Short mmCIF file of C-alpha atoms and ligand atoms in Angstrom, two decimals:
data_model
loop_
_atom_site.label_atom_id
_atom_site.label_comp_id
_atom_site.label_asym_id
_atom_site.label_seq_id
_atom_site.Cartn_x
_atom_site.Cartn_y
_atom_site.Cartn_z
CA MET A 1 2.36 -18.06 -11.12
CA SER A 2 5.51 -16.12 -10.20
CA ARG A 3 7.55 -16.72 -7.08
CA ILE A 4 6.50 -15.27 -3.74
CA LEU A 5 8.38 -12.04 -2.97
CA LEU A 6 6.70 -11.06 0.29
CA GLU A 7 4.70 -13.08 2.76
CA VAL A 8 2.90 -11.64 5.77
CA ARG A 9 1.88 -14.24 8.35
CA ASP A 10 -0.74 -13.66 11.03
CA LEU A 11 0.38 -10.11 11.76
CA HIS A 12 -1.02 -8.34 14.84
CA ILE A 13 -0.18 -4.67 15.49
CA CYS A 14 -1.75 -2.28 17.96
CA TYR A 15 -1.28 1.38 18.90
CA GLU A 16 -0.95 2.28 22.55
CA THR A 17 -3.19 5.27 23.25
CA SER A 18 -4.43 6.98 26.40
CA ARG A 19 -7.79 5.27 25.81
CA GLY A 20 -6.36 1.78 25.33
CA CYS A 21 -4.94 -0.48 22.66
CA VAL A 22 -6.14 0.18 19.09
CA ARG A 23 -5.88 -3.10 17.18
CA ALA A 24 -5.01 -1.65 13.79
CA VAL A 25 -3.88 -4.90 12.15
CA ASP A 26 -5.47 -8.01 13.58
CA GLY A 27 -4.32 -11.33 12.16
CA VAL A 28 -3.52 -10.39 8.57
CA SER A 29 -1.85 -12.94 6.28
CA LEU A 30 -1.12 -12.37 2.60
CA VAL A 31 1.39 -13.13 -0.14
CA ILE A 32 2.67 -10.85 -2.88
CA TYR A 33 4.23 -12.37 -5.99
CA GLU A 34 7.24 -11.08 -7.92
CA SER A 35 6.48 -8.45 -10.58
CA GLU A 36 2.79 -8.03 -9.75
CA THR A 37 0.89 -4.93 -8.71
CA PHE A 38 -1.00 -5.75 -5.54
CA CYS A 39 -3.52 -3.21 -4.29
CA LEU A 40 -4.57 -3.02 -0.67
CA VAL A 41 -7.94 -1.29 -0.49
CA GLY A 42 -10.17 -0.09 2.32
CA GLU A 43 -11.59 2.91 4.14
CA THR A 44 -9.38 5.27 6.11
CA GLY A 45 -8.38 3.69 9.42
CA CYS A 46 -8.78 0.06 8.28
CA GLY A 47 -5.10 -0.72 8.95
CA LYS A 48 -3.70 -0.75 5.41
CA SER A 49 -1.06 1.95 6.04
CA THR A 50 -0.05 0.31 9.32
CA LEU A 51 0.49 -2.95 7.47
CA ALA A 52 2.55 -1.15 4.80
CA LEU A 53 4.70 0.64 7.40
CA ALA A 54 5.37 -2.62 9.22
CA ILE A 55 7.09 -4.12 6.17
CA PRO A 56 10.20 -1.84 6.27
CA ARG A 57 9.72 -1.50 10.07
CA LEU A 58 8.82 2.18 9.96
CA LEU A 59 5.97 2.06 12.47
CA PRO A 60 5.64 5.05 14.84
CA PRO A 61 6.91 4.70 18.43
CA ASN A 62 3.47 4.05 19.95
CA ALA A 63 2.88 1.05 17.66
CA ARG A 64 3.42 -2.37 19.18
CA LEU A 65 4.05 -5.46 17.11
CA LEU A 66 2.20 -8.14 19.05
CA SER A 67 2.94 -11.17 16.87
CA GLY A 68 3.41 -12.39 13.33
CA ASP A 69 6.12 -12.56 10.69
CA ILE A 70 6.96 -10.77 7.46
CA PHE A 71 9.14 -12.74 5.04
CA PHE A 72 10.89 -10.98 2.17
CA ARG A 73 12.61 -13.46 -0.15
CA GLY A 74 12.45 -15.91 2.73
CA MET A 75 14.13 -13.51 5.22
CA ASN A 76 12.07 -12.56 8.26
CA LEU A 77 12.15 -8.75 8.30
CA LEU A 78 10.86 -8.65 11.86
CA ARG A 79 13.75 -10.72 13.19
CA ILE A 80 16.81 -9.20 11.45
CA ASN A 81 18.86 -6.50 13.18
CA GLU A 82 18.82 -2.79 12.30
CA ASN A 83 22.11 -2.96 10.32
CA GLU A 84 20.78 -5.73 8.09
CA LEU A 85 17.53 -3.83 7.66
CA GLN A 86 19.34 -0.63 6.61
CA LYS A 87 20.88 -2.53 3.69
CA ILE A 88 17.41 -3.54 2.50
CA ARG A 89 15.51 -0.29 3.08
CA GLY A 90 15.73 1.96 0.03
CA LYS A 91 17.65 -0.64 -1.97
CA GLU A 92 15.44 -3.73 -1.94
CA ILE A 93 12.28 -2.28 -0.40
CA ALA A 94 11.38 1.37 -0.98
CA MET A 95 8.36 3.33 0.13
CA ILE A 96 6.56 6.37 -1.23
CA PHE A 97 4.38 8.16 1.28
CA GLN A 98 1.01 9.83 0.98
CA ASN A 99 2.06 13.43 1.30
CA PRO A 100 5.09 14.53 -0.76
CA MET A 101 4.86 18.00 0.84
CA THR A 102 6.11 16.61 4.16
CA SER A 103 8.30 13.79 2.84
CA LEU A 104 11.10 16.01 1.51
CA ASN A 105 13.55 17.86 3.72
CA PRO A 106 12.98 21.63 3.20
CA VAL A 107 16.58 22.61 3.97
CA HIS A 108 18.31 20.38 1.39
CA MET A 109 18.38 20.72 -2.38
CA ILE A 110 16.36 18.21 -4.40
CA GLY A 111 19.43 16.66 -6.06
CA PHE A 112 21.16 16.20 -2.71
CA GLN A 113 18.18 14.35 -1.28
CA VAL A 114 17.83 12.00 -4.24
CA ALA A 115 21.61 11.41 -4.43
CA GLU A 116 21.74 10.28 -0.79
CA VAL A 117 20.03 7.00 -1.72
CA PRO A 118 22.56 5.70 -4.31
CA ALA A 119 25.42 7.19 -2.26
CA THR A 120 24.27 5.11 0.73
CA HIS A 121 23.70 1.86 -1.07
CA PHE A 122 26.37 1.75 -3.80
CA ARG A 123 30.13 2.19 -3.62
CA ILE A 124 30.18 5.32 -5.77
CA SER A 125 31.54 8.82 -5.32
CA TRP A 126 29.25 11.69 -4.34
CA ARG A 127 29.64 13.14 -7.84
CA GLU A 128 28.49 9.85 -9.40
CA ALA A 129 25.57 9.74 -6.95
CA LEU A 130 24.55 13.28 -7.98
CA LEU A 131 24.74 12.36 -11.68
CA THR A 132 22.59 9.29 -10.97
CA ALA A 133 20.09 11.52 -9.15
CA ILE A 134 19.89 14.00 -12.03
CA LYS A 135 19.38 11.17 -14.52
CA GLN A 136 16.61 9.70 -12.38
CA LEU A 137 14.92 13.10 -11.97
CA GLY A 138 14.85 13.37 -15.76
CA LYS A 139 13.45 9.85 -16.01
CA VAL A 140 10.48 10.66 -13.78
CA GLY A 141 9.63 13.72 -15.85
CA ILE A 142 11.27 16.63 -14.01
CA PRO A 143 12.07 19.14 -16.79
CA ASP A 144 15.65 20.42 -16.96
CA PRO A 145 16.75 18.05 -14.18
CA ASP A 146 20.32 19.39 -13.90
CA LEU A 147 19.04 22.88 -13.07
CA ARG A 148 16.07 21.72 -10.97
CA SER A 149 18.27 19.42 -8.88
CA ARG A 150 19.65 22.62 -7.33
CA ASN A 151 16.17 23.80 -6.26
CA TYR A 152 14.80 23.50 -2.76
CA PRO A 153 11.50 21.61 -2.32
CA HIS A 154 9.40 24.74 -1.67
CA VAL A 155 9.67 25.83 -5.33
CA PHE A 156 8.31 22.47 -6.57
CA SER A 157 4.60 21.83 -7.12
CA GLY A 158 2.89 18.89 -5.38
CA GLY A 159 3.17 16.74 -8.51
CA MET A 160 6.88 17.55 -8.93
CA LYS A 161 7.52 16.75 -5.28
CA GLN A 162 5.85 13.36 -5.71
CA ARG A 163 7.90 12.75 -8.88
CA THR A 164 10.99 13.59 -6.82
CA MET A 165 9.97 11.05 -4.18
CA ILE A 166 9.46 8.46 -6.91
CA ALA A 167 12.91 9.29 -8.35
CA MET A 168 14.45 8.94 -4.88
CA MET A 169 12.77 5.61 -4.24
CA THR A 170 13.52 4.08 -7.63
CA THR A 171 17.18 5.08 -8.15
CA CYS A 172 18.26 1.74 -6.68
CA LYS A 173 15.64 -0.18 -8.71
CA PRO A 174 14.14 -1.87 -5.62
CA SER A 175 12.47 -5.27 -5.85
CA LEU A 176 9.45 -4.03 -3.89
CA LEU A 177 8.03 -0.53 -4.11
CA ILE A 178 5.35 0.32 -1.55
CA ALA A 179 3.25 3.32 -2.53
CA ASP A 180 0.95 4.48 0.26
CA GLU A 181 -1.86 6.55 -1.28
CA PRO A 182 0.69 8.22 -3.61
CA THR A 183 -1.94 10.34 -5.36
CA THR A 184 -4.24 11.36 -2.49
CA ALA A 185 -2.72 14.81 -1.93
CA LEU A 186 -2.57 15.69 -5.66
CA ASP A 187 -4.89 17.26 -8.24
CA VAL A 188 -6.94 14.79 -10.30
CA THR A 189 -4.98 15.44 -13.53
CA ILE A 190 -1.66 14.96 -11.73
CA GLN A 191 -2.97 11.77 -10.09
CA ALA A 192 -3.34 10.11 -13.49
CA GLN A 193 0.19 11.16 -14.50
CA ILE A 194 1.70 9.77 -11.28
CA LEU A 195 -0.13 6.45 -11.68
CA LYS A 196 1.05 6.20 -15.28
CA LEU A 197 4.62 6.93 -14.18
CA LEU A 198 4.51 4.25 -11.47
CA HIS A 199 3.12 1.76 -13.95
CA GLU A 200 5.85 2.54 -16.52
CA LEU A 201 8.66 2.28 -13.95
CA LYS A 202 7.22 -0.97 -12.66
CA ASN A 203 7.28 -2.46 -16.15
CA GLU A 204 10.71 -1.08 -17.06
CA TYR A 205 12.46 -2.13 -13.83
CA GLY A 206 10.40 -5.31 -13.33
CA LEU A 207 9.65 -4.28 -9.78
CA THR A 208 6.77 -5.43 -7.62
CA LEU A 209 4.32 -2.74 -6.60
CA LEU A 210 2.27 -2.73 -3.39
CA LEU A 211 -0.22 0.07 -3.84
CA ILE A 212 -2.30 1.26 -0.89
CA THR A 213 -5.47 3.11 -1.80
CA HIS A 214 -9.05 3.74 -0.76
CA ASN A 215 -10.03 4.31 -4.40
CA PHE A 216 -11.46 1.35 -6.32
CA GLY A 217 -11.16 3.37 -9.55
CA ILE A 218 -7.35 3.24 -9.21
CA VAL A 219 -7.54 -0.48 -8.53
CA ALA A 220 -9.33 -1.09 -11.82
CA GLU A 221 -6.68 0.81 -13.76
CA VAL A 222 -3.39 -0.56 -12.48
CA CYS A 223 -3.77 -3.70 -10.34
CA ASP A 224 -3.18 -7.40 -10.93
CA ARG A 225 -4.54 -8.59 -7.58
CA VAL A 226 -6.48 -6.89 -4.83
CA GLY A 227 -6.73 -7.32 -1.06
CA VAL A 228 -9.67 -5.65 0.70
CA MET A 229 -9.21 -4.67 4.34
CA TYR A 230 -11.91 -3.85 6.85
CA ALA A 231 -11.39 -2.89 10.51
CA GLY A 232 -7.90 -4.38 10.74
CA LYS A 233 -8.74 -7.60 8.89
CA LEU A 234 -8.25 -8.81 5.36
CA VAL A 235 -11.73 -9.76 4.14
CA GLU A 236 -11.21 -10.61 0.47
CA VAL A 237 -8.32 -11.29 -1.94
CA ALA A 238 -8.66 -11.98 -5.67
CA GLU A 239 -7.41 -11.07 -9.10
CA VAL A 240 -8.67 -7.69 -10.20
CA ARG A 241 -11.03 -8.93 -12.89
CA GLU A 242 -12.47 -11.59 -10.59
CA ILE A 243 -13.11 -9.08 -7.81
CA PHE A 244 -14.99 -6.68 -10.08
CA GLU A 245 -17.01 -9.41 -11.80
CA ASN A 246 -17.62 -11.66 -8.83
CA PRO A 247 -17.18 -9.93 -5.45
CA GLN A 248 -18.02 -12.37 -2.63
CA HIS A 249 -17.82 -10.15 0.44
CA PRO A 250 -20.65 -7.65 1.12
CA TYR A 251 -18.11 -4.92 1.94
CA THR A 252 -16.25 -5.39 -1.37
CA LYS A 253 -19.57 -5.44 -3.20
CA GLY A 254 -20.51 -2.17 -1.49
CA LEU A 255 -17.20 -0.48 -2.41
CA ILE A 256 -17.48 -1.55 -6.04
CA GLY A 257 -21.13 -0.47 -6.07
CA CYS A 258 -20.04 3.05 -5.12
CA VAL A 259 -17.66 3.26 -8.10
CA VAL A 260 -20.16 1.82 -10.58
CA ALA A 261 -22.96 4.10 -9.34
CA ARG A 262 -20.73 7.15 -9.66
CA LYS A 263 -19.99 6.28 -13.28
CA LYS A 264 -23.65 5.66 -14.13
CA SER A 265 -25.26 8.64 -12.42
CA LYS A 266 -24.27 12.22 -12.09
CA THR A 267 -26.60 12.97 -9.21
CA ARG A 268 -26.83 10.08 -6.75
CA LEU A 269 -23.99 8.22 -5.06
CA ASN A 270 -24.28 4.75 -3.56
CA GLN A 271 -22.97 4.40 -0.05
CA ILE A 272 -22.33 1.74 2.55
CA ALA A 273 -24.59 2.49 5.51
CA GLY A 274 -22.99 3.17 8.89
CA ALA A 275 -19.37 3.78 9.80
CA PRO A 276 -16.35 1.55 10.47
CA PRO A 277 -16.18 0.34 14.09
CA SER A 278 -13.76 1.67 16.69
CA LEU A 279 -10.71 -0.57 16.81
CA LEU A 280 -10.43 0.11 20.54
CA ASN A 281 -13.37 -2.19 21.02
CA PRO A 282 -14.41 -3.86 17.76
CA PRO A 283 -17.71 -5.80 17.56
CA ASN A 284 -17.80 -9.54 18.27
CA GLY A 285 -18.10 -12.02 15.44
CA CYS A 286 -17.78 -10.48 12.00
CA ARG A 287 -16.66 -6.87 12.35
CA PHE A 288 -18.78 -5.86 9.38
CA HIS A 289 -22.04 -7.18 10.86
CA PRO A 290 -23.45 -3.79 12.07
CA ARG A 291 -23.33 -2.56 8.44
CA CYS A 292 -24.10 -5.76 6.58
CA SER A 293 -27.44 -6.57 4.93
CA TYR A 294 -26.67 -10.33 4.83
CA THR A 295 -26.14 -10.73 8.60
CA THR A 296 -27.28 -13.97 10.26
CA PRO A 297 -27.05 -14.92 13.98
CA LYS A 298 -23.80 -16.78 13.26
CA CYS A 299 -22.19 -13.52 12.10
CA LEU A 300 -22.72 -12.01 15.56
CA ARG A 301 -21.12 -15.00 17.31
CA GLU A 302 -18.32 -16.29 15.10
CA GLU A 303 -15.53 -14.47 13.36
CA PRO A 304 -15.35 -15.63 9.71
CA GLN A 305 -11.99 -16.96 8.54
CA LEU A 306 -10.41 -16.24 5.18
CA ILE A 307 -11.07 -19.30 2.99
CA GLU A 308 -10.41 -20.03 -0.68
CA VAL A 309 -13.75 -20.14 -2.48
CA CYS A 310 -12.26 -20.68 -5.91
CA ARG A 311 -8.70 -20.67 -7.29
CA GLY A 312 -6.89 -17.60 -5.95
CA HIS A 313 -10.08 -16.04 -4.55
CA LEU A 314 -10.22 -15.82 -0.76
CA VAL A 315 -13.08 -14.42 1.28
CA ALA A 316 -13.92 -14.08 4.99
CA CYS A 317 -17.71 -14.27 5.13
CA HIS A 318 -20.10 -16.89 6.52
CA ASN A 319 -22.64 -16.17 3.80
CA TYR A 320 -20.50 -15.56 0.72
CA GLU A 321 -22.64 -17.94 -1.37
CA ARG A 322 -25.65 -15.63 -0.90
CA VAL A 323 -23.57 -12.53 -1.75
CA GLY A 324 -21.87 -13.69 -4.96
FE1 LIG B 1 -22.02 -9.94 6.53
FE2 LIG B 1 -22.04 -12.13 8.06
FE3 LIG B 1 -20.53 -12.04 5.89
FE4 LIG B 1 -19.91 -10.57 8.00
S1 LIG B 1 -19.94 -12.81 7.89
S2 LIG B 1 -19.89 -9.92 5.92
S3 LIG B 1 -21.94 -10.00 8.73
S4 LIG B 1 -22.76 -11.98 5.95
#
């Protein structure tokens, strides 16, 4: 096994709202190894994007970090000062956001925006930074990059904007690239191209990829290991093959069931009954119990802890032996 690149320890984050504290991430611990692709999967609102934003400390102002630590190469990102963090953001840890339409600045040319990253992190002239940007735009598949670097974002398609974001975030060849639903806002055909591009860059640069998605189909295609989140908690972690062949948590089983059913049938879709709970006031015990068909009285009383059920496979369920 490779060395640990990132370690999240017992992280608790909430959002202050007029209705109370929304506990978006509630006691999550995980490790990500060097050079792997780790997918964080779950329904919208389960806390996966909040967890991703906490790593480079980009949480919105109403988010409150209650407790926990995030170690990157042994350095606690939550304890270093803003100057130290600026040296890491974009250079060592880069992030691609969900919607490329709103990630680019509409009043600056594409080349300028990409060049700002190497100009900030390396001791090079602006001209060298621009040449680096043009080269990187070509690398991510922007045709005629010299000419297109002088375009403004509004003339780019959604796919080209996301390629631009990928160019921007990979010019410094970061150790960790966080991609938060990078294909959600794109057409299906473009989605496949963007995933292929991320996979190629990951292999070429040897970077580690943390991919956030709600799509188990994407997981099957690109991931090495998977973490499944539900209602602010991590409920299962395993290697990708293991999780598809031997899911131990009823929620994971349900998510995979939806993908398999969609492939088998053109007319009927499987679904997980019910809806995720409100994180303002989550249910006692196991948070999945109102939707779970394996519930026992213990599930209503006691919160299950994440335990290792076989090598590298962790699950938080009192009844995992009945599920698997
Ligand atoms: Fe279902 Fe109980 Fe397992 Fe929760 S702990 S997933 S309610 S069986």
